[in-house]
mmCIF file of C-alpha atoms in Angstrom:
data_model
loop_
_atom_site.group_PDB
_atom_site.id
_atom_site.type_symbol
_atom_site.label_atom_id
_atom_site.label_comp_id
_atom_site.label_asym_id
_atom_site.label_seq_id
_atom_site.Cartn_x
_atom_site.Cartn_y
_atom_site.Cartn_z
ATOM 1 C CA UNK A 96 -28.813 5.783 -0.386
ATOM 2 C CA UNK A 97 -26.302 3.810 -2.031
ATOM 3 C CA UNK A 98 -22.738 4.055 -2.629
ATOM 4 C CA UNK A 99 -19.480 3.082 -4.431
ATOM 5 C CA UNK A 100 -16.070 2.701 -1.638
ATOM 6 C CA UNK A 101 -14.196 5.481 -4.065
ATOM 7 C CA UNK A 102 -14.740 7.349 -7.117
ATOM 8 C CA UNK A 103 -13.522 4.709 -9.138
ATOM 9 C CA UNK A 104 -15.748 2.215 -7.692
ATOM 10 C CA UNK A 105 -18.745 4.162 -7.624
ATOM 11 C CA UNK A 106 -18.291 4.583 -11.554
ATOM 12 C CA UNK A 107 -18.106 0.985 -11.869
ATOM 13 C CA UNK A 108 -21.404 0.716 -10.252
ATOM 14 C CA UNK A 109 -23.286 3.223 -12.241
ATOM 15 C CA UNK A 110 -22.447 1.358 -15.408
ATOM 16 C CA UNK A 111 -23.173 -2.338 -13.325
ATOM 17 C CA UNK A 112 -26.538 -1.061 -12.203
ATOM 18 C CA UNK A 113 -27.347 1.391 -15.114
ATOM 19 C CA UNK A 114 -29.791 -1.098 -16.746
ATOM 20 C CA UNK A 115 -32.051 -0.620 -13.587
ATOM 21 C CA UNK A 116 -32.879 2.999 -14.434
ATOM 22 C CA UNK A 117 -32.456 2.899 -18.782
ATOM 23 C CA UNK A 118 -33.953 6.163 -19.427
ATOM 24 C CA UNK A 119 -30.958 8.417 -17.047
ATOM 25 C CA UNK A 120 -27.586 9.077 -18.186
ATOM 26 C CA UNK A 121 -25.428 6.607 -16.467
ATOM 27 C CA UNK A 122 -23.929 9.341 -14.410
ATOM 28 C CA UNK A 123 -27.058 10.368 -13.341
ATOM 29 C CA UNK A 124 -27.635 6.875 -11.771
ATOM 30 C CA UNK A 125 -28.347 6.925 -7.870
ATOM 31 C CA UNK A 126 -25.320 5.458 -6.909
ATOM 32 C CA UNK A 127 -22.221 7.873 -5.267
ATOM 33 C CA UNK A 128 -18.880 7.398 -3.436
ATOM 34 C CA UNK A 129 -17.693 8.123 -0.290
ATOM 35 C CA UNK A 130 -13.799 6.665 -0.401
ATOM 36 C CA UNK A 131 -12.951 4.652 2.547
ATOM 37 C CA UNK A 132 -10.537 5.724 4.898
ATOM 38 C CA UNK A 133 -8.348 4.423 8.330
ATOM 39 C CA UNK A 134 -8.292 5.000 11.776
ATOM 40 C CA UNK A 135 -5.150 7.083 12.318
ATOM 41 C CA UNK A 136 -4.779 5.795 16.166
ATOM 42 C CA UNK A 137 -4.700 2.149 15.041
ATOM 43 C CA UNK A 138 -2.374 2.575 12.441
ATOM 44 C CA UNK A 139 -0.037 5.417 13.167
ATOM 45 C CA UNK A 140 3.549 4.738 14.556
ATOM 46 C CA UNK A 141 4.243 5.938 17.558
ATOM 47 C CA UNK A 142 7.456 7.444 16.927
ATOM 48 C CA UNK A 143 5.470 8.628 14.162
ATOM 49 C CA UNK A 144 3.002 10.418 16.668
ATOM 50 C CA UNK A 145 5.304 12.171 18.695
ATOM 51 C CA UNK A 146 6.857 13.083 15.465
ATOM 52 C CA UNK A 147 3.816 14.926 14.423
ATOM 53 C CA UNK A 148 2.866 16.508 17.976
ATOM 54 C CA UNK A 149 6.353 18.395 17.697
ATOM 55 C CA UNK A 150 5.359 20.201 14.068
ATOM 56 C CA UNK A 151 1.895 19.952 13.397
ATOM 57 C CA UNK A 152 1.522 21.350 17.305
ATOM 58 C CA UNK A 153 -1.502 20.563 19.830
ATOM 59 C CA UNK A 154 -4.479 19.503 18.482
ATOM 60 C CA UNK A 155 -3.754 17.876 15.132
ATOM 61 C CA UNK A 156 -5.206 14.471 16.347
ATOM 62 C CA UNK A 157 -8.895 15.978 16.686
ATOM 63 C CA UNK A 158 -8.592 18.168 13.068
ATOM 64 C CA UNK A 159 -6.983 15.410 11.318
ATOM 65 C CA UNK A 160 -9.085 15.642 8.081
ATOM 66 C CA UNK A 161 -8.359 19.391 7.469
ATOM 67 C CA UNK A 162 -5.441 19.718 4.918
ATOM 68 C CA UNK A 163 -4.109 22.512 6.430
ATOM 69 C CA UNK A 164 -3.008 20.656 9.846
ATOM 70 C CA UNK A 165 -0.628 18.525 7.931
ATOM 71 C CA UNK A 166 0.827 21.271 5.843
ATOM 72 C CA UNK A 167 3.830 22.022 8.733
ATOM 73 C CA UNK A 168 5.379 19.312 7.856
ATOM 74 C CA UNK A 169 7.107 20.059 4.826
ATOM 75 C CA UNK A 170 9.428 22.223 6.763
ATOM 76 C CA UNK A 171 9.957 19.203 9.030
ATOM 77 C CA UNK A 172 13.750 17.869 9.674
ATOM 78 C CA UNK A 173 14.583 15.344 6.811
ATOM 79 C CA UNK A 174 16.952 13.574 8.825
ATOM 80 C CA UNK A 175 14.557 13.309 12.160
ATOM 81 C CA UNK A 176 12.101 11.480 10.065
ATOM 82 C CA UNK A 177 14.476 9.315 8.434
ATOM 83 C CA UNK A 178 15.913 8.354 11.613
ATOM 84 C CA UNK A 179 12.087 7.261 12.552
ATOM 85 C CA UNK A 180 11.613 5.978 9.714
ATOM 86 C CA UNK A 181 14.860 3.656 9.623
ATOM 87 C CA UNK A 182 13.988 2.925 13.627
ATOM 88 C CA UNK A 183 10.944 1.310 12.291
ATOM 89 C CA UNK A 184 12.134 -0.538 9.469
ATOM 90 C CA UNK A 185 15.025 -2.189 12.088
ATOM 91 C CA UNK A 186 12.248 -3.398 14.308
ATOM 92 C CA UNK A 187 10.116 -4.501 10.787
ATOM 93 C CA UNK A 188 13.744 -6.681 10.112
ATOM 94 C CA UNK A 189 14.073 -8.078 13.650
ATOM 95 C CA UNK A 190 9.889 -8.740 13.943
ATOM 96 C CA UNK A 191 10.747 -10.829 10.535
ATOM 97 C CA UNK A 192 13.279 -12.572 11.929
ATOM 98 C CA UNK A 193 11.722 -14.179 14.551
ATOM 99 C CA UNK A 194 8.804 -15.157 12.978
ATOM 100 C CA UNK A 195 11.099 -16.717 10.401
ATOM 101 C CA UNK A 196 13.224 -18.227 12.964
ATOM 102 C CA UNK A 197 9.855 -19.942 14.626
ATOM 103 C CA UNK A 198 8.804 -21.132 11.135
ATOM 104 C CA UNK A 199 11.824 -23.008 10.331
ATOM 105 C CA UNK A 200 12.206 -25.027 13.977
ATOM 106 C CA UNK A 201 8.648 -25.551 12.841
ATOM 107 C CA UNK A 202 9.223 -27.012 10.132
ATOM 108 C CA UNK A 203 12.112 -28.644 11.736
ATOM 109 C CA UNK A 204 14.509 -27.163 9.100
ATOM 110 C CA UNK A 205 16.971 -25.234 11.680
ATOM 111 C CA UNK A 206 18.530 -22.213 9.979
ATOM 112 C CA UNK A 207 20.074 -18.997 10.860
ATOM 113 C CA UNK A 208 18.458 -15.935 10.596
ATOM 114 C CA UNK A 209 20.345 -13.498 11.923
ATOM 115 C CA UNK A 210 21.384 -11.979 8.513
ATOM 116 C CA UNK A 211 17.763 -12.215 6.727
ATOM 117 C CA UNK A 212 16.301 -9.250 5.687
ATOM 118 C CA UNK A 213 19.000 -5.993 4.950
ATOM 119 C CA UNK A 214 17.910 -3.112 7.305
ATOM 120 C CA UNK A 215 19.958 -0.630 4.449
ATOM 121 C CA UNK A 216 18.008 -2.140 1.335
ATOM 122 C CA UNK A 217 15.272 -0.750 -0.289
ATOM 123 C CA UNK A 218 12.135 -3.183 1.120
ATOM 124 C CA UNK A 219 8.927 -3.616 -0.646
ATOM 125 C CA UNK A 220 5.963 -4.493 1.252
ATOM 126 C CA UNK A 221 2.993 -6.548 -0.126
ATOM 127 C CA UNK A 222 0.396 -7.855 2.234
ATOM 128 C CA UNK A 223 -3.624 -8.365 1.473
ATOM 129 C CA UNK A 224 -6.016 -11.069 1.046
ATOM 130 C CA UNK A 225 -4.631 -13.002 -1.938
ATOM 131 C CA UNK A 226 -7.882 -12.438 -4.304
ATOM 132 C CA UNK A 227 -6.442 -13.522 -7.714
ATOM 133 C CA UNK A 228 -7.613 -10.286 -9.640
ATOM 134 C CA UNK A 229 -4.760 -8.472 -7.199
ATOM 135 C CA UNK A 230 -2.358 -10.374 -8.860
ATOM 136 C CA UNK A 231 -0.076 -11.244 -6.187
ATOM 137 C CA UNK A 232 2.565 -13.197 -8.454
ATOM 138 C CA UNK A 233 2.558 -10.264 -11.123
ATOM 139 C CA UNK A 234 5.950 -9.092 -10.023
ATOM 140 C CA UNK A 235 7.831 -12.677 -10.953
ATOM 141 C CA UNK A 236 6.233 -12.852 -14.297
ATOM 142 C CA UNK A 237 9.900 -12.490 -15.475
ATOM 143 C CA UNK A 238 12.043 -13.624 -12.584
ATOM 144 C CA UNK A 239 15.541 -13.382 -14.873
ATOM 145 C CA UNK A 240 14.392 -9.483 -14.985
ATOM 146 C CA UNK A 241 13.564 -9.382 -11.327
ATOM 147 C CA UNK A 242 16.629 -10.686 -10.481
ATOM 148 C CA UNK A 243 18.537 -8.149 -12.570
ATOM 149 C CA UNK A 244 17.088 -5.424 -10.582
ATOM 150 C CA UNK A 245 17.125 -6.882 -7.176
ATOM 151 C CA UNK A 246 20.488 -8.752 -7.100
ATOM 152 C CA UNK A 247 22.542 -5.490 -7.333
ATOM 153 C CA UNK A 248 25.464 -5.750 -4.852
ATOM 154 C CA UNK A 249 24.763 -1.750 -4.758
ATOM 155 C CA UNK A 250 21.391 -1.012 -4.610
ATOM 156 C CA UNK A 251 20.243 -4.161 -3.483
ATOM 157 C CA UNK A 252 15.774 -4.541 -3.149
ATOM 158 C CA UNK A 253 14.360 -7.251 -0.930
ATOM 159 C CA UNK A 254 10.389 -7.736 -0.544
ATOM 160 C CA UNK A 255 8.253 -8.967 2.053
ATOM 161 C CA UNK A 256 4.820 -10.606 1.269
ATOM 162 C CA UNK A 257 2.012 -11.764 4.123
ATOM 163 C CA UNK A 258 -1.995 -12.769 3.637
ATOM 164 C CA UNK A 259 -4.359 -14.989 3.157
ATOM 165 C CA UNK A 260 -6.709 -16.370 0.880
ATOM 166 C CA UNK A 261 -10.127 -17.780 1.450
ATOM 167 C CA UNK A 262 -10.225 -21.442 2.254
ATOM 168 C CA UNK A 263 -12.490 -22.294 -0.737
ATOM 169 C CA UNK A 264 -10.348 -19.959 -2.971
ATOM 170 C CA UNK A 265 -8.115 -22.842 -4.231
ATOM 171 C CA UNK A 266 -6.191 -19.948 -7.391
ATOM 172 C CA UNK A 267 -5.611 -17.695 -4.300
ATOM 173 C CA UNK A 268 -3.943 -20.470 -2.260
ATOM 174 C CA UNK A 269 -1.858 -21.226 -5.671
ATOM 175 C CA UNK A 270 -0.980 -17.702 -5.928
ATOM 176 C CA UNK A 271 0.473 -18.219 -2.433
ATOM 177 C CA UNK A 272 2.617 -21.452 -3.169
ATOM 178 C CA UNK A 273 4.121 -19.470 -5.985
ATOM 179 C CA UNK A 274 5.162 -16.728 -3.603
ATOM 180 C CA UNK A 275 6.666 -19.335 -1.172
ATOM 181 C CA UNK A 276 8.065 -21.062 -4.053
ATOM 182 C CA UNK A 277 10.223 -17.456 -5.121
ATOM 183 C CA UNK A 278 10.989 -17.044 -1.324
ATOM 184 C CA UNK A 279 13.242 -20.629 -1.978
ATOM 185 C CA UNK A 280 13.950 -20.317 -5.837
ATOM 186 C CA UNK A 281 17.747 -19.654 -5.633
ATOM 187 C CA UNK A 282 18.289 -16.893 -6.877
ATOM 188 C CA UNK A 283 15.830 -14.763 -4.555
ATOM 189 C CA UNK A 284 16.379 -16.898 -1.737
ATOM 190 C CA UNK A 285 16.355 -14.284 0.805
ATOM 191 C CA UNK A 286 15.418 -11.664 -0.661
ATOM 192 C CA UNK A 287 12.115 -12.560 -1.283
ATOM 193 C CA UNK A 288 10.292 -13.463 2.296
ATOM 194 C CA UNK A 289 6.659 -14.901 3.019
ATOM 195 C CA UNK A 290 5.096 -13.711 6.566
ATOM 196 C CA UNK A 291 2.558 -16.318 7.742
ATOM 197 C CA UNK A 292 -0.268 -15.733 10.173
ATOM 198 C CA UNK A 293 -1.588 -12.485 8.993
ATOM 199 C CA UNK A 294 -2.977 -10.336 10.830
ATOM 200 C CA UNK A 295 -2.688 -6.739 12.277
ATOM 201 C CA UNK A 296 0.114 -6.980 14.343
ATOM 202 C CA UNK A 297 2.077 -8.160 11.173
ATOM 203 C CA UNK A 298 0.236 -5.506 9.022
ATOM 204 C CA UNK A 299 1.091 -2.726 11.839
ATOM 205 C CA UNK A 300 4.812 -3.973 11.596
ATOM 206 C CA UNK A 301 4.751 -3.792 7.434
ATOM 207 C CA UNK A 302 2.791 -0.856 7.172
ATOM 208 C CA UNK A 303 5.265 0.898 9.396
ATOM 209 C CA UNK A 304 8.602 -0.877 8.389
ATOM 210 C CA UNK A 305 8.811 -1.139 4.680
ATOM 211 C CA UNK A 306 9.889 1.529 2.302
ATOM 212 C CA UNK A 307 7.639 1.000 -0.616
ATOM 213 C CA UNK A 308 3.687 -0.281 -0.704
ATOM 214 C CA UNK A 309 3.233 -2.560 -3.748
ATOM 215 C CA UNK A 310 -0.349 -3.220 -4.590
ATOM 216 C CA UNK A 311 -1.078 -4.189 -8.387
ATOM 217 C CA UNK A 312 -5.105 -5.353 -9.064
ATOM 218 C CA UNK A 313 -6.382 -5.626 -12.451
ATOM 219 C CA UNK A 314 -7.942 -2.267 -13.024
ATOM 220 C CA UNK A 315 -10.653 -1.345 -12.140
ATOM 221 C CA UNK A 316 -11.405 -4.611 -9.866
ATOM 222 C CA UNK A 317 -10.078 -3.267 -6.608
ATOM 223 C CA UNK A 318 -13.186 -1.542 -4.832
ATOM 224 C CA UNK A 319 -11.108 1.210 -2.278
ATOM 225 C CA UNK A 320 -8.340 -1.014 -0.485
ATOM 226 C CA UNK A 321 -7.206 0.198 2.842
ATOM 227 C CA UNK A 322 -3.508 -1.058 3.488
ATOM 228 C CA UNK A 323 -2.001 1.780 0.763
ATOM 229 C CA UNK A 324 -3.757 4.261 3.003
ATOM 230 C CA UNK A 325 -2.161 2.616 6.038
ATOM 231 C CA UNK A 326 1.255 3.163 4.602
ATOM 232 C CA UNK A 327 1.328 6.475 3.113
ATOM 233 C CA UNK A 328 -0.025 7.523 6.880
ATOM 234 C CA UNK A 329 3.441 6.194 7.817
ATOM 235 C CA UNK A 330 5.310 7.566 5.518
ATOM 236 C CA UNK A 331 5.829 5.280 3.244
ATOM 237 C CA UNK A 332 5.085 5.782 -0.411
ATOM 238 C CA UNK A 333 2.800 4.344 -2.427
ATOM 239 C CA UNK A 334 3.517 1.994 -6.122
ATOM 240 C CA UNK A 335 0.478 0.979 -7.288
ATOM 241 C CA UNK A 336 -2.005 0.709 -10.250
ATOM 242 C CA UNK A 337 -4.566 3.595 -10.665
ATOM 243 C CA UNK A 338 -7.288 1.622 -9.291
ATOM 244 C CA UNK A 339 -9.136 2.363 -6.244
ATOM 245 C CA UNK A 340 -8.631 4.242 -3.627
ATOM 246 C CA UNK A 341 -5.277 5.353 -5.497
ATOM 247 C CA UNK A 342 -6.524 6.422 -8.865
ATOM 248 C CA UNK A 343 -7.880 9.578 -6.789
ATOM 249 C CA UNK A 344 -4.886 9.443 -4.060
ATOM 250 C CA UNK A 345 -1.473 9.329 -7.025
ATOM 251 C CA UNK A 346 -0.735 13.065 -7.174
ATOM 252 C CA UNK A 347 2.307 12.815 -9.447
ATOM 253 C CA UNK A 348 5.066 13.531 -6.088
ATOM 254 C CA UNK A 349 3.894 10.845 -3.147
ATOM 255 C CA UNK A 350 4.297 7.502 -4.890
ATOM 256 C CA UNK A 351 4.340 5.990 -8.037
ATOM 257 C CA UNK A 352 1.759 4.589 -10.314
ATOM 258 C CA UNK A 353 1.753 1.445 -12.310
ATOM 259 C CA UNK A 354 0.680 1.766 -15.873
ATOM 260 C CA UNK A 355 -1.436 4.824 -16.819
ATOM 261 C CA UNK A 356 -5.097 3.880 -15.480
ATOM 262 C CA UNK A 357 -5.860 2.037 -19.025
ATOM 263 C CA UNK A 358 -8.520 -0.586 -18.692
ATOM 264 C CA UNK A 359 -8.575 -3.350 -21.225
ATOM 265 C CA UNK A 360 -10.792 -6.449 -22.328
ATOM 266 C CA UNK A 361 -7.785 -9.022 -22.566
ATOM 267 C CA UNK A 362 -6.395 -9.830 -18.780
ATOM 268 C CA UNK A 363 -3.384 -11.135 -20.396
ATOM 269 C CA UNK A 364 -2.402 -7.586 -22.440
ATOM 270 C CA UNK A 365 -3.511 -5.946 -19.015
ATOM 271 C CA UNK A 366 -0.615 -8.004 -17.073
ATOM 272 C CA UNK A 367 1.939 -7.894 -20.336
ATOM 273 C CA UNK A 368 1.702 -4.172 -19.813
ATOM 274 C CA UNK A 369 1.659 -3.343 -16.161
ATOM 275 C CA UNK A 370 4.750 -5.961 -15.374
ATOM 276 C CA UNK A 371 6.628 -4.129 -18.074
ATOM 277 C CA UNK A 372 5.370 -0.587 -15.994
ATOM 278 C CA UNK A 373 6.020 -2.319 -12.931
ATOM 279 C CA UNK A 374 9.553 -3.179 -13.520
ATOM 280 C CA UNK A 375 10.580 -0.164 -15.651
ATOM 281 C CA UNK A 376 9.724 2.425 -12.732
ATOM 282 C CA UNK A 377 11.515 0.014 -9.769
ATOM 283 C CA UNK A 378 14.537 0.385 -12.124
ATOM 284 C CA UNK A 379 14.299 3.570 -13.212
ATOM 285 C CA UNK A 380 12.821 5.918 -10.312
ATOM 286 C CA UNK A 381 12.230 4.079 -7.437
ATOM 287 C CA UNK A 382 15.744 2.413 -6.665
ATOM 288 C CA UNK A 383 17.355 5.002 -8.199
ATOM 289 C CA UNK A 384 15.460 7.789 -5.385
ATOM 290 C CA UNK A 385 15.900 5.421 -2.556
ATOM 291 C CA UNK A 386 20.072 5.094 -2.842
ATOM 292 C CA UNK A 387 20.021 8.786 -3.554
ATOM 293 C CA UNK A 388 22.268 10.579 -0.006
ATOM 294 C CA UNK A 389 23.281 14.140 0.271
ATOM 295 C CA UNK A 390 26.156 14.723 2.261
ATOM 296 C CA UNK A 391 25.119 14.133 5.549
ATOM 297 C CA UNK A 392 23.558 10.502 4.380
ATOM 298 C CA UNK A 393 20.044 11.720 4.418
ATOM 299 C CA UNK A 394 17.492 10.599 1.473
ATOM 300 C CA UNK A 395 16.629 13.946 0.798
ATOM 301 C CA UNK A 396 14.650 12.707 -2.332
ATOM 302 C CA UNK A 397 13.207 10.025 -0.471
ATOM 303 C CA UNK A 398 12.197 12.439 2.523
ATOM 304 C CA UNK A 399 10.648 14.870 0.588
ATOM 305 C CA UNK A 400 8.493 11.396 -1.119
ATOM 306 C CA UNK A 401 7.154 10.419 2.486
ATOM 307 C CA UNK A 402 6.458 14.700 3.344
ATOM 308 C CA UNK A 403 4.322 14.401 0.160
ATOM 309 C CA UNK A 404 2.446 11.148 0.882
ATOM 310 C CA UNK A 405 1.635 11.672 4.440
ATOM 311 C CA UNK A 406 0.506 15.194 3.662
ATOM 312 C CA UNK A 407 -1.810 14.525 0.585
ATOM 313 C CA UNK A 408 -2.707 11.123 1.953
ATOM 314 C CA UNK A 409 -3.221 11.574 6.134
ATOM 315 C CA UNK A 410 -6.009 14.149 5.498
ATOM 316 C CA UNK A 411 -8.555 12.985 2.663
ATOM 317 C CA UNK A 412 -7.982 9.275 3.848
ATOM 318 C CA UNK A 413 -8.959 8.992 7.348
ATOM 319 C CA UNK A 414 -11.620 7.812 8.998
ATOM 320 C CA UNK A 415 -13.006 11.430 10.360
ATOM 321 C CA UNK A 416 -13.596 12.730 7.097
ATOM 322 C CA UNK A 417 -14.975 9.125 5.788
ATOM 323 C CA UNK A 418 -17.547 9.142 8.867
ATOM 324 C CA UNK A 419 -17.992 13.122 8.176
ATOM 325 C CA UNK A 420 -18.635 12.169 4.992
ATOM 326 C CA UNK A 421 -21.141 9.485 5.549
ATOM 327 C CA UNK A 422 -22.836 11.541 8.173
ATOM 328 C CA UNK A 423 -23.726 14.616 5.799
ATOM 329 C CA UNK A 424 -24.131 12.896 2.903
ATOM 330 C CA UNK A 425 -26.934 10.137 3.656
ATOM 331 C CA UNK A 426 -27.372 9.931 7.668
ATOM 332 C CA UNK A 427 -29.188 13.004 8.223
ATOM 333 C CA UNK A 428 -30.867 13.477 4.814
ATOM 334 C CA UNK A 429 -31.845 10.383 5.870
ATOM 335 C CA UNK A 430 -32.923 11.467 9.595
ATOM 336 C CA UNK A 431 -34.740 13.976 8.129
ATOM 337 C CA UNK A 432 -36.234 11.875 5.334
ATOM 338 C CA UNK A 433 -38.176 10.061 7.964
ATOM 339 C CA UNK A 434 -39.182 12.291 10.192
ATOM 340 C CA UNK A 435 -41.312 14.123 7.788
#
């Protein structure tokens, strides 16, 4: 048996691998999908956890792939997960800070920290391996208009980037530079922050802290990805192109999606119009949402957001109904293939 890492991907390799088998409809080629997913215990928050034994009730954690389980939680309280939510994104600012403190004495550059990174601002997460086709830099392809939207004294936006790159991947580690190079251009000094060392006690920390998951690869390049996945367990919504894992994930109400799923044959239209999608929905929808407060000072808006992503996301993308998945599918057909 073979297999794509989501529907997406297993597309892509019917019409990589069609010319092996010329006289089937590409659809009909022998290649399917089972979408990745993540290990809920490894990821989840544990405020998060208790959060969910109170209204999902006993048992959730062993039925976690059945849609149903998850469904309580609409009627959840708005302000209880906020307060979870805003718990987690304090420890995400302190976490930062000390890591940023360590770099600097490092670097011997003393410099205080204490105010870096605004627990009330809207925070953008980005962390992955810095492969160039996920375009890490896309976001400061116009830094004068990235500025405008993240320098407001009123609905101020900070981001936080951390990964690698392969050592031999010399545009990756550029990609990087540029990133660090933002983090000290003046005018996103501070607002703009590079996490070194990555790993998963910094993803754990991200994927729990911040309130929006950036991921923007150059449709239809990115195979599944897992980190989205990772967030949207947590809570925290999803802005990304409709590639991978997300092109089946993006339901219209628990995220946001970069451009409209177009695929082109110039890479340079292909950025021109996803920056110009990327920056008209942080302006337009997703700041706007985040500042929104009823009268008790709850999100409501945003709330309902996180209800939306950890109920369509939790379920489909975890690792019991990947495994599940894998098991039906191709382990016992194949058990049984052999035995005959």
């Amino acid at each position: 048996f073979h297999n794509g890492v989501s529907q997406l991907h297993g597309r892509v390799s019917r019409n990589m691998w069609h010319w092996l088998y010329p006289n089937v409809p590409v659809d009909q080629v022998p290649i399917a999908s089972i979408t990745n997913g993540v290990h809920t215990g490894t990821w989840l928050a544990g405020d998060l956890h208790g959060f969910f034994d109170t209204y999902l009730g006993e048992g959730w954690y062993d039925r976690l792939d059945d849609p149903d389980v998850w469904q309580p939680l609409y009627a959840a309280s708005d302000q209880e997960l906020w307060e979870i939510h805003h718990r987690l994104k304090r420890e995400l600012v302190l976490f930062t800070r000390q890591r940023m403190d360590a770099w600097y004495k490092r670097n011997g550059m003393p410099a205080d920290v204490s105010t870096l990174l605004n627990p009330e601002a809207l925070t953008i997460g980005f962390a992955r391996r810095f492969a160039t086709y996920k375009r890490a830099t896309l976001i400061f392809t116009d830094v004068g208009r990235l500025m405008s939207i993240i320098d407001n004294p009123d609905r101020p936006v900070q981001m936080v980037f951390a990964g690698k790159a392969h050592p031999k991947d010399e545009p990756g580690k550029h990609f990087i530079q540029q990133v660090n190079w933002a983090a000290r251009h003046e005018g996103l000094k501070g607002k703009i922050i590079f996490l070194e060392e990555y790993d998963m006690n910094v993803a754990r920390y991200l994927v729990q802290g911040v309130d929006v998951w950036l991921n923007n690869p150059r449709r239809p390049y990115e195979a599944s990805g897992t980190s989205g996945m990772k967030a949207a367990l947590n809570g925290v919504p999803n802005f990304s192109v409709l590639d991978g894992w997300w092109a089946e994930g993006y339901n219209g109400k628990n995220g946001w999606a970069i451009g409209e799923g177009q695929e082109y044959g110039n890479s340079d239209e292909q950025d021109h119009h996803d920056v110009v999608s990327l920056y008209n929905t942080l302006e337009s929808k997703i700041v706007p949402a985040y500042y929104y407060r009823d009268a008790n000072g709850v999100p409501t808006e945003w709330t309902r957001l996180m209800k939306e992503a950890i109920v369509s996301c939790a379920p489909a993308f975890s690792m019991h109904r990947q495994v599940k998945e894998y098991t039906e599918m191709f382990y016992l057909p194949a058990m049984r293939a052999s035995s005959k």
